Amino acid sequence: GVYRFIDSLPDWNPEDIPAIQWEREIQCRVRWHEKNGAGLFSKHRFYIWDGENRMLAPVYNPDPITLDKLYLLEGQKEVAVKNTKGFLLGKTANNVLFYGDRGTGKSSMVKALANAFFEDGLRLIEIPKKYLDQIPQITSLLSVRGMKFILFIDDLAFDNNEEKYTALKAALEGGIEHKPSNVLLYATSNRRHLVKESFADRKGIYSDNPDDEIRARDSLQEKLSLADRFGITIIFSSPLKKEYLQFVCKMAEEENIDMDQTLLAQKAMQWEMAYNGMSARTARQFINWLKAEKD
């Protein structure tokens, strides 16, 4: 039975069995987890900050957009990729403001960067605007992680909300607590001056009291210069007709839509006039509609 089986086994020399290099194995595993994360961070690339529960919530169906699908934005991509690569390599990198008209690809580029550099240990965390005052808590939470994080604020603008404005300003400039080196802030906006200017802001400028005038000017300048506190501003312009039709043609080719080019252009122009104007987003919406019509 059992003894006969044991007796049939060959004699082993312990010296023939390679010893496990425990120290080297542990170091390899530590390096892997530093780059790829552990637990939640090893599985997901996009997260949303849940300010009610003070925790990160993974995005289970992230936008799959890739950099090669962002057409006619080569200059913008070059700047964004260079800054992000430097960040991942441990070099000094800048917070970035992606500024331009709606539908021009600002948010898509931030998401595409997260997709492109996921394997390099980059994770994207979207912060709803109402939770901007929790940025210090978020950065403190992330500072103990070995990975790199981009805090993403989409469609950034302020309507004289002093508390949220002050919180973002502190995050960009660095307050008492220094911003960790593994965290950057990327934001999109279609407003060049991120804080809405009101008549009340200018009222003191025309005061007969010199002190009121100085305070009003300083306050107004402080608010209007918030965008300058981003190290890099990447500008996205609305496409011209020629560029818009290039978007349409490239997307139609991707989706295997076979249509006469003149007719395609005619329908695309009718679509943009009826809906949202010329933009990459409008081109995508038109192609989605055209594809549904063909199916």
mmCIF file with all atom_site columns, N, CA and C in Angstrom, residues 179-232:
data_model
loop_
_atom_site.group_PDB
_atom_site.id
_atom_site.type_symbol
_atom_site.label_atom_id
_atom_site.label_alt_id
_atom_site.label_comp_id
_atom_site.label_asym_id
_atom_site.label_entity_id
_atom_site.label_seq_id
_atom_site.pdbx_PDB_ins_code
_atom_site.Cartn_x
_atom_site.Cartn_y
_atom_site.Cartn_z
_atom_site.occupancy
_atom_site.B_iso_or_equiv
_atom_site.pdbx_formal_charge
_atom_site.auth_seq_id
_atom_site.auth_comp_id
_atom_site.auth_asym_id
_atom_site.auth_atom_id
_atom_site.pdbx_PDB_model_num
ATOM 1   N N  . LYS A 1 179 ? 2.097   69.021  -0.622  1.00 0.00 ? 179 LYS A N  1
ATOM 2   C CA . LYS A 1 179 ? 1.417   68.033  -1.459  1.00 0.00 ? 179 LYS A CA 1
ATOM 3   C C  . LYS A 1 179 ? 2.359   66.872  -1.743  1.00 0.00 ? 179 LYS A C  1
ATOM 4   N N  . PRO A 1 180 ? 1.900   65.629  -1.573  1.00 0.00 ? 180 PRO A N  1
ATOM 5   C CA . PRO A 1 180 ? 2.782   64.482  -1.807  1.00 0.00 ? 180 PRO A CA 1
ATOM 6   C C  . PRO A 1 180 ? 3.250   64.415  -3.255  1.00 0.00 ? 180 PRO A C  1
ATOM 7   N N  . SER A 1 181 ? 4.436   63.850  -3.456  1.00 0.00 ? 181 SER A N  1
ATOM 8   C CA . SER A 1 181 ? 5.042   63.810  -4.789  1.00 0.00 ? 181 SER A CA 1
ATOM 9   C C  . SER A 1 181 ? 4.368   62.809  -5.716  1.00 0.00 ? 181 SER A C  1
ATOM 10  N N  . ASN A 1 182 ? 3.486   61.967  -5.191  1.00 0.00 ? 182 ASN A N  1
ATOM 11  C CA . ASN A 1 182 ? 2.811   60.975  -6.034  1.00 0.00 ? 182 ASN A CA 1
ATOM 12  C C  . ASN A 1 182 ? 1.401   61.408  -6.432  1.00 0.00 ? 182 ASN A C  1
ATOM 13  N N  . VAL A 1 183 ? 1.102   62.696  -6.289  1.00 0.00 ? 183 VAL A N  1
ATOM 14  C CA . VAL A 1 183 ? -0.236  63.209  -6.620  1.00 0.00 ? 183 VAL A CA 1
ATOM 15  C C  . VAL A 1 183 ? -0.116  64.463  -7.492  1.00 0.00 ? 183 VAL A C  1
ATOM 16  N N  . LEU A 1 184 ? -0.866  64.478  -8.606  1.00 0.00 ? 184 LEU A N  1
ATOM 17  C CA . LEU A 1 184 ? -1.006  65.668  -9.445  1.00 0.00 ? 184 LEU A CA 1
ATOM 18  C C  . LEU A 1 184 ? -2.484  66.008  -9.581  1.00 0.00 ? 184 LEU A C  1
ATOM 19  N N  . LEU A 1 185 ? -2.760  67.226  -10.007 1.00 0.00 ? 185 LEU A N  1
ATOM 20  C CA . LEU A 1 185 ? -4.136  67.663  -10.195 1.00 0.00 ? 185 LEU A CA 1
ATOM 21  C C  . LEU A 1 185 ? -4.343  68.077  -11.651 1.00 0.00 ? 185 LEU A C  1
ATOM 22  N N  . TYR A 1 186 ? -5.279  67.409  -12.338 1.00 0.00 ? 186 TYR A N  1
ATOM 23  C CA . TYR A 1 186 ? -5.654  67.763  -13.702 1.00 0.00 ? 186 TYR A CA 1
ATOM 24  C C  . TYR A 1 186 ? -7.114  68.216  -13.677 1.00 0.00 ? 186 TYR A C  1
ATOM 25  N N  . ALA A 1 187 ? -7.398  69.365  -14.277 1.00 0.00 ? 187 ALA A N  1
ATOM 26  C CA . ALA A 1 187 ? -8.764  69.891  -14.286 1.00 0.00 ? 187 ALA A CA 1
ATOM 27  C C  . ALA A 1 187 ? -9.133  70.355  -15.686 1.00 0.00 ? 187 ALA A C  1
ATOM 28  N N  . THR A 1 188 ? -10.415 70.266  -16.006 1.00 0.00 ? 188 THR A N  1
ATOM 29  C CA . THR A 1 188 ? -10.917 70.802  -17.271 1.00 0.00 ? 188 THR A CA 1
ATOM 30  C C  . THR A 1 188 ? -11.853 71.968  -16.980 1.00 0.00 ? 188 THR A C  1
ATOM 31  N N  . SER A 1 189 ? -11.901 72.905  -17.909 1.00 0.00 ? 189 SER A N  1
ATOM 32  C CA . SER A 1 189 ? -12.814 74.038  -17.744 1.00 0.00 ? 189 SER A CA 1
ATOM 33  C C  . SER A 1 189 ? -13.042 74.712  -19.089 1.00 0.00 ? 189 SER A C  1
ATOM 34  N N  . ASN A 1 190 ? -14.226 75.268  -19.275 1.00 0.00 ? 190 ASN A N  1
ATOM 35  C CA . ASN A 1 190 ? -14.468 76.091  -20.463 1.00 0.00 ? 190 ASN A CA 1
ATOM 36  C C  . ASN A 1 190 ? -14.516 77.569  -20.088 1.00 0.00 ? 190 ASN A C  1
ATOM 37  N N  . ARG A 1 191 ? -14.042 77.869  -18.890 1.00 0.00 ? 191 ARG A N  1
ATOM 38  C CA . ARG A 1 191 ? -13.988 79.252  -18.411 1.00 0.00 ? 191 ARG A CA 1
ATOM 39  C C  . ARG A 1 191 ? -12.536 79.616  -18.118 1.00 0.00 ? 191 ARG A C  1
ATOM 40  N N  . ARG A 1 192 ? -12.006 80.588  -18.854 1.00 0.00 ? 192 ARG A N  1
ATOM 41  C CA . ARG A 1 192 ? -10.591 80.951  -18.695 1.00 0.00 ? 192 ARG A CA 1
ATOM 42  C C  . ARG A 1 192 ? -10.310 81.446  -17.287 1.00 0.00 ? 192 ARG A C  1
ATOM 43  N N  . HIS A 1 193 ? -11.181 82.308  -16.769 1.00 0.00 ? 193 HIS A N  1
ATOM 44  C CA . HIS A 1 193 ? -11.079 82.725  -15.375 1.00 0.00 ? 193 HIS A CA 1
ATOM 45  C C  . HIS A 1 193 ? -12.023 81.832  -14.582 1.00 0.00 ? 193 HIS A C  1
ATOM 46  N N  . LEU A 1 194 ? -11.458 80.997  -13.734 1.00 0.00 ? 194 LEU A N  1
ATOM 47  C CA . LEU A 1 194 ? -12.235 79.933  -13.110 1.00 0.00 ? 194 LEU A CA 1
ATOM 48  C C  . LEU A 1 194 ? -13.260 80.430  -12.109 1.00 0.00 ? 194 LEU A C  1
ATOM 49  N N  . VAL A 1 195 ? -13.047 81.628  -11.581 1.00 0.00 ? 195 VAL A N  1
ATOM 50  C CA . VAL A 1 195 ? -13.982 82.181  -10.605 1.00 0.00 ? 195 VAL A CA 1
ATOM 51  C C  . VAL A 1 195 ? -14.840 83.229  -11.293 1.00 0.00 ? 195 VAL A C  1
ATOM 52  N N  . LYS A 1 196 ? -16.143 83.061  -11.205 1.00 0.00 ? 196 LYS A N  1
ATOM 53  C CA . LYS A 1 196 ? -17.070 83.979  -11.859 1.00 0.00 ? 196 LYS A CA 1
ATOM 54  C C  . LYS A 1 196 ? -16.923 85.386  -11.288 1.00 0.00 ? 196 LYS A C  1
ATOM 55  N N  . GLU A 1 197 ? -16.784 86.326  -12.180 1.00 0.00 ? 197 GLU A N  1
ATOM 56  C CA . GLU A 1 197 ? -16.651 87.728  -11.770 1.00 0.00 ? 197 GLU A CA 1
ATOM 57  C C  . GLU A 1 197 ? -18.034 88.363  -11.707 1.00 0.00 ? 197 GLU A C  1
ATOM 58  N N  . SER A 1 198 ? -18.329 89.021  -10.614 1.00 0.00 ? 198 SER A N  1
ATOM 59  C CA . SER A 1 198 ? -19.632 89.674  -10.454 1.00 0.00 ? 198 SER A CA 1
ATOM 60  C C  . SER A 1 198 ? -19.454 91.184  -10.320 1.00 0.00 ? 198 SER A C  1
ATOM 61  N N  . PHE A 1 199 ? -20.557 91.905  -10.437 1.00 0.00 ? 199 PHE A N  1
ATOM 62  C CA . PHE A 1 199 ? -20.520 93.359  -10.280 1.00 0.00 ? 199 PHE A CA 1
ATOM 63  C C  . PHE A 1 199 ? -20.058 93.734  -8.872  1.00 0.00 ? 199 PHE A C  1
ATOM 64  N N  . ALA A 1 200 ? -20.447 92.902  -7.900  1.00 0.00 ? 200 ALA A N  1
ATOM 65  C CA . ALA A 1 200 ? -20.070 93.182  -6.507  1.00 0.00 ? 200 ALA A CA 1
ATOM 66  C C  . ALA A 1 200 ? -18.558 93.162  -6.338  1.00 0.00 ? 200 ALA A C  1
ATOM 67  N N  . ASP A 1 201 ? -17.867 92.301  -7.124  1.00 0.00 ? 201 ASP A N  1
ATOM 68  C CA . ASP A 1 201 ? -16.408 92.238  -7.032  1.00 0.00 ? 201 ASP A CA 1
ATOM 69  C C  . ASP A 1 201 ? -15.771 93.567  -7.449  1.00 0.00 ? 201 ASP A C  1
ATOM 70  N N  . ARG A 1 202 ? -16.407 94.242  -8.404  1.00 0.00 ? 202 ARG A N  1
ATOM 71  C CA . ARG A 1 202 ? -15.842 95.482  -8.945  1.00 0.00 ? 202 ARG A CA 1
ATOM 72  C C  . ARG A 1 202 ? -16.311 96.728  -8.199  1.00 0.00 ? 202 ARG A C  1
ATOM 73  N N  . LYS A 1 203 ? -17.324 96.543  -7.377  1.00 0.00 ? 203 LYS A N  1
ATOM 74  C CA . LYS A 1 203 ? -17.951 97.693  -6.726  1.00 0.00 ? 203 LYS A CA 1
ATOM 75  C C  . LYS A 1 203 ? -16.941 98.529  -5.932  1.00 0.00 ? 203 LYS A C  1
ATOM 76  N N  . GLY A 1 204 ? -16.089 97.839  -5.168  1.00 0.00 ? 204 GLY A N  1
ATOM 77  C CA . GLY A 1 204 ? -15.139 98.559  -4.323  1.00 0.00 ? 204 GLY A CA 1
ATOM 78  C C  . GLY A 1 204 ? -14.065 99.288  -5.098  1.00 0.00 ? 204 GLY A C  1
ATOM 79  N N  . ILE A 1 205 ? -13.839 98.867  -6.354  1.00 0.00 ? 205 ILE A N  1
ATOM 80  C CA . ILE A 1 205 ? -12.799 99.499  -7.167  1.00 0.00 ? 205 ILE A CA 1
ATOM 81  C C  . ILE A 1 205 ? -13.118 100.973 -7.406  1.00 0.00 ? 205 ILE A C  1
ATOM 82  N N  . TYR A 1 206 ? -14.403 101.260 -7.479  1.00 0.00 ? 206 TYR A N  1
ATOM 83  C CA . TYR A 1 206 ? -14.822 102.636 -7.765  1.00 0.00 ? 206 TYR A CA 1
ATOM 84  C C  . TYR A 1 206 ? -15.189 103.404 -6.493  1.00 0.00 ? 206 TYR A C  1
ATOM 85  N N  . SER A 1 207 ? -14.763 102.865 -5.354  1.00 0.00 ? 207 SER A N  1
ATOM 86  C CA . SER A 1 207 ? -15.054 103.524 -4.082  1.00 0.00 ? 207 SER A CA 1
ATOM 87  C C  . SER A 1 207 ? -14.186 104.772 -3.917  1.00 0.00 ? 207 SER A C  1
ATOM 88  N N  . ASP A 1 208 ? -14.715 105.738 -3.171  1.00 0.00 ? 208 ASP A N  1
ATOM 89  C CA . ASP A 1 208 ? -13.940 106.945 -2.859  1.00 0.00 ? 208 ASP A CA 1
ATOM 90  C C  . ASP A 1 208 ? -12.894 106.671 -1.787  1.00 0.00 ? 208 ASP A C  1
ATOM 91  N N  . ASN A 1 209 ? -13.057 105.539 -1.097  1.00 0.00 ? 209 ASN A N  1
ATOM 92  C CA . ASN A 1 209 ? -12.114 105.167 -0.041  1.00 0.00 ? 209 ASN A CA 1
ATOM 93  C C  . ASN A 1 209 ? -10.956 104.377 -0.661  1.00 0.00 ? 209 ASN A C  1
ATOM 94  N N  . PRO A 1 210 ? -9.731  104.899 -0.617  1.00 0.00 ? 210 PRO A N  1
ATOM 95  C CA . PRO A 1 210 ? -8.586  104.205 -1.229  1.00 0.00 ? 210 PRO A CA 1
ATOM 96  C C  . PRO A 1 210 ? -8.374  102.799 -0.680  1.00 0.00 ? 210 PRO A C  1
ATOM 97  N N  . ASP A 1 211 ? -8.619  102.598 0.621   1.00 0.00 ? 211 ASP A N  1
ATOM 98  C CA . ASP A 1 211 ? -8.435  101.270 1.210   1.00 0.00 ? 211 ASP A CA 1
ATOM 99  C C  . ASP A 1 211 ? -9.414  100.268 0.606   1.00 0.00 ? 211 ASP A C  1
ATOM 100 N N  . ASP A 1 212 ? -10.672 100.699 0.436   1.00 0.00 ? 212 ASP A N  1
ATOM 101 C CA . ASP A 1 212 ? -11.667 99.821  -0.183  1.00 0.00 ? 212 ASP A CA 1
ATOM 102 C C  . ASP A 1 212 ? -11.264 99.471  -1.610  1.00 0.00 ? 212 ASP A C  1
ATOM 103 N N  . GLU A 1 213 ? -10.732 100.464 -2.313  1.00 0.00 ? 213 GLU A N  1
ATOM 104 C CA . GLU A 1 213 ? -10.332 100.244 -3.703  1.00 0.00 ? 213 GLU A CA 1
ATOM 105 C C  . GLU A 1 213 ? -9.195  99.229  -3.793  1.00 0.00 ? 213 GLU A C  1
ATOM 106 N N  . ILE A 1 214 ? -8.214  99.357  -2.919  1.00 0.00 ? 214 ILE A N  1
ATOM 107 C CA . ILE A 1 214 ? -7.067  98.435  -2.930  1.00 0.00 ? 214 ILE A CA 1
ATOM 108 C C  . ILE A 1 214 ? -7.518  97.019  -2.608  1.00 0.00 ? 214 ILE A C  1
ATOM 109 N N  . ARG A 1 215 ? -8.348  96.891  -1.570  1.00 0.00 ? 215 ARG A N  1
ATOM 110 C CA . ARG A 1 215 ? -8.831  95.561  -1.181  1.00 0.00 ? 215 ARG A CA 1
ATOM 111 C C  . ARG A 1 215 ? -9.645  94.923  -2.306  1.00 0.00 ? 215 ARG A C  1
ATOM 112 N N  . ALA A 1 216 ? -10.488 95.721  -2.954  1.00 0.00 ? 216 ALA A N  1
ATOM 113 C CA . ALA A 1 216 ? -11.327 95.200  -4.035  1.00 0.00 ? 216 ALA A CA 1
ATOM 114 C C  . ALA A 1 216 ? -10.478 94.746  -5.219  1.00 0.00 ? 216 ALA A C  1
ATOM 115 N N  . ARG A 1 217 ? -9.484  95.551  -5.574  1.00 0.00 ? 217 ARG A N  1
ATOM 116 C CA . ARG A 1 217 ? -8.611  95.182  -6.693  1.00 0.00 ? 217 ARG A CA 1
ATOM 117 C C  . ARG A 1 217 ? -7.822  93.915  -6.378  1.00 0.00 ? 217 ARG A C  1
ATOM 118 N N  . ASP A 1 218 ? -7.296  93.824  -5.175  1.00 0.00 ? 218 ASP A N  1
ATOM 119 C CA . ASP A 1 218 ? -6.528  92.644  -4.776  1.00 0.00 ? 218 ASP A CA 1
ATOM 120 C C  . ASP A 1 218 ? -7.404  91.396  -4.794  1.00 0.00 ? 218 ASP A C  1
ATOM 121 N N  . SER A 1 219 ? -8.621  91.522  -4.264  1.00 0.00 ? 219 SER A N  1
ATOM 122 C CA . SER A 1 219 ? -9.535  90.383  -4.212  1.00 0.00 ? 219 SER A CA 1
ATOM 123 C C  . SER A 1 219 ? -9.915  89.920  -5.613  1.00 0.00 ? 219 SER A C  1
ATOM 124 N N  . LEU A 1 220 ? -10.219 90.881  -6.494  1.00 0.00 ? 220 LEU A N  1
ATOM 125 C CA . LEU A 1 220 ? -10.603 90.541  -7.861  1.00 0.00 ? 220 LEU A CA 1
ATOM 126 C C  . LEU A 1 220 ? -9.446  89.886  -8.602  1.00 0.00 ? 220 LEU A C  1
ATOM 127 N N  . GLN A 1 221 ? -8.255  90.444  -8.473  1.00 0.00 ? 221 GLN A N  1
ATOM 128 C CA . GLN A 1 221 ? -7.085  89.889  -9.142  1.00 0.00 ? 221 GLN A CA 1
ATOM 129 C C  . GLN A 1 221 ? -6.774  88.488  -8.631  1.00 0.00 ? 221 GLN A C  1
ATOM 130 N N  . GLU A 1 222 ? -6.954  88.279  -7.342  1.00 0.00 ? 222 GLU A N  1
ATOM 131 C CA . GLU A 1 222 ? -6.709  86.976  -6.731  1.00 0.00 ? 222 GLU A CA 1
ATOM 132 C C  . GLU A 1 222 ? -7.620  85.920  -7.336  1.00 0.00 ? 222 GLU A C  1
ATOM 133 N N  . LYS A 1 223 ? -8.892  86.277  -7.504  1.00 0.00 ? 223 LYS A N  1
ATOM 134 C CA . LYS A 1 223 ? -9.858  85.324  -8.046  1.00 0.00 ? 223 LYS A CA 1
ATOM 135 C C  . LYS A 1 223 ? -9.599  85.043  -9.528  1.00 0.00 ? 223 LYS A C  1
ATOM 136 N N  . LEU A 1 224 ? -9.315  86.101  -10.284 1.00 0.00 ? 224 LEU A N  1
ATOM 137 C CA . LEU A 1 224 ? -9.131  85.928  -11.716 1.00 0.00 ? 224 LEU A CA 1
ATOM 138 C C  . LEU A 1 224 ? -7.841  85.193  -12.059 1.00 0.00 ? 224 LEU A C  1
ATOM 139 N N  . SER A 1 225 ? -6.905  85.129  -11.131 1.00 0.00 ? 225 SER A N  1
ATOM 140 C CA . SER A 1 225 ? -5.610  84.506  -11.422 1.00 0.00 ? 225 SER A CA 1
ATOM 141 C C  . SER A 1 225 ? -5.528  83.055  -10.966 1.00 0.00 ? 225 SER A C  1
ATOM 142 N N  . LEU A 1 226 ? -6.637  82.464  -10.553 1.00 0.00 ? 226 LEU A N  1
ATOM 143 C CA . LEU A 1 226 ? -6.592  81.080  -10.071 1.00 0.00 ? 226 LEU A CA 1
ATOM 144 C C  . LEU A 1 226 ? -6.057  80.139  -11.147 1.00 0.00 ? 226 LEU A C  1
ATOM 145 N N  . ALA A 1 227 ? -6.466  80.361  -12.393 1.00 0.00 ? 227 ALA A N  1
ATOM 146 C CA . ALA A 1 227 ? -6.011  79.498  -13.486 1.00 0.00 ? 227 ALA A CA 1
ATOM 147 C C  . ALA A 1 227 ? -4.497  79.539  -13.643 1.00 0.00 ? 227 ALA A C  1
ATOM 148 N N  . ASP A 1 228 ? -3.884  80.671  -13.292 1.00 0.00 ? 228 ASP A N  1
ATOM 149 C CA . ASP A 1 228 ? -2.433  80.810  -13.426 1.00 0.00 ? 228 ASP A CA 1
ATOM 150 C C  . ASP A 1 228 ? -1.680  79.912  -12.451 1.00 0.00 ? 228 ASP A C  1
ATOM 151 N N  . ARG A 1 229 ? -2.362  79.403  -11.453 1.00 0.00 ? 229 ARG A N  1
ATOM 152 C CA . ARG A 1 229 ? -1.697  78.562  -10.461 1.00 0.00 ? 229 ARG A CA 1
ATOM 153 C C  . ARG A 1 229 ? -1.509  77.127  -10.951 1.00 0.00 ? 229 ARG A C  1
ATOM 154 N N  . PHE A 1 230 ? -2.135  76.794  -12.067 1.00 0.00 ? 230 PHE A N  1
ATOM 155 C CA . PHE A 1 230 ? -1.807  75.534  -12.729 1.00 0.00 ? 230 PHE A CA 1
ATOM 156 C C  . PHE A 1 230 ? -0.503  75.759  -13.487 1.00 0.00 ? 230 PHE A C  1
ATOM 157 N N  . GLY A 1 231 ? 0.415   74.823  -13.369 1.00 0.00 ? 231 GLY A N  1
ATOM 158 C CA . GLY A 1 231 ? 1.706   75.008  -14.034 1.00 0.00 ? 231 GLY A CA 1
ATOM 159 C C  . GLY A 1 231 ? 1.602   75.028  -15.544 1.00 0.00 ? 231 GLY A C  1
ATOM 160 N N  . ILE A 1 232 ? 0.653   74.245  -16.084 1.00 0.00 ? 232 ILE A N  1
ATOM 161 C CA . ILE A 1 232 ? 0.481   74.144  -17.534 1.00 0.00 ? 232 ILE A CA 1
ATOM 162 C C  . ILE A 1 232 ? -0.995  74.336  -17.868 1.00 0.00 ? 232 ILE A C  1
#
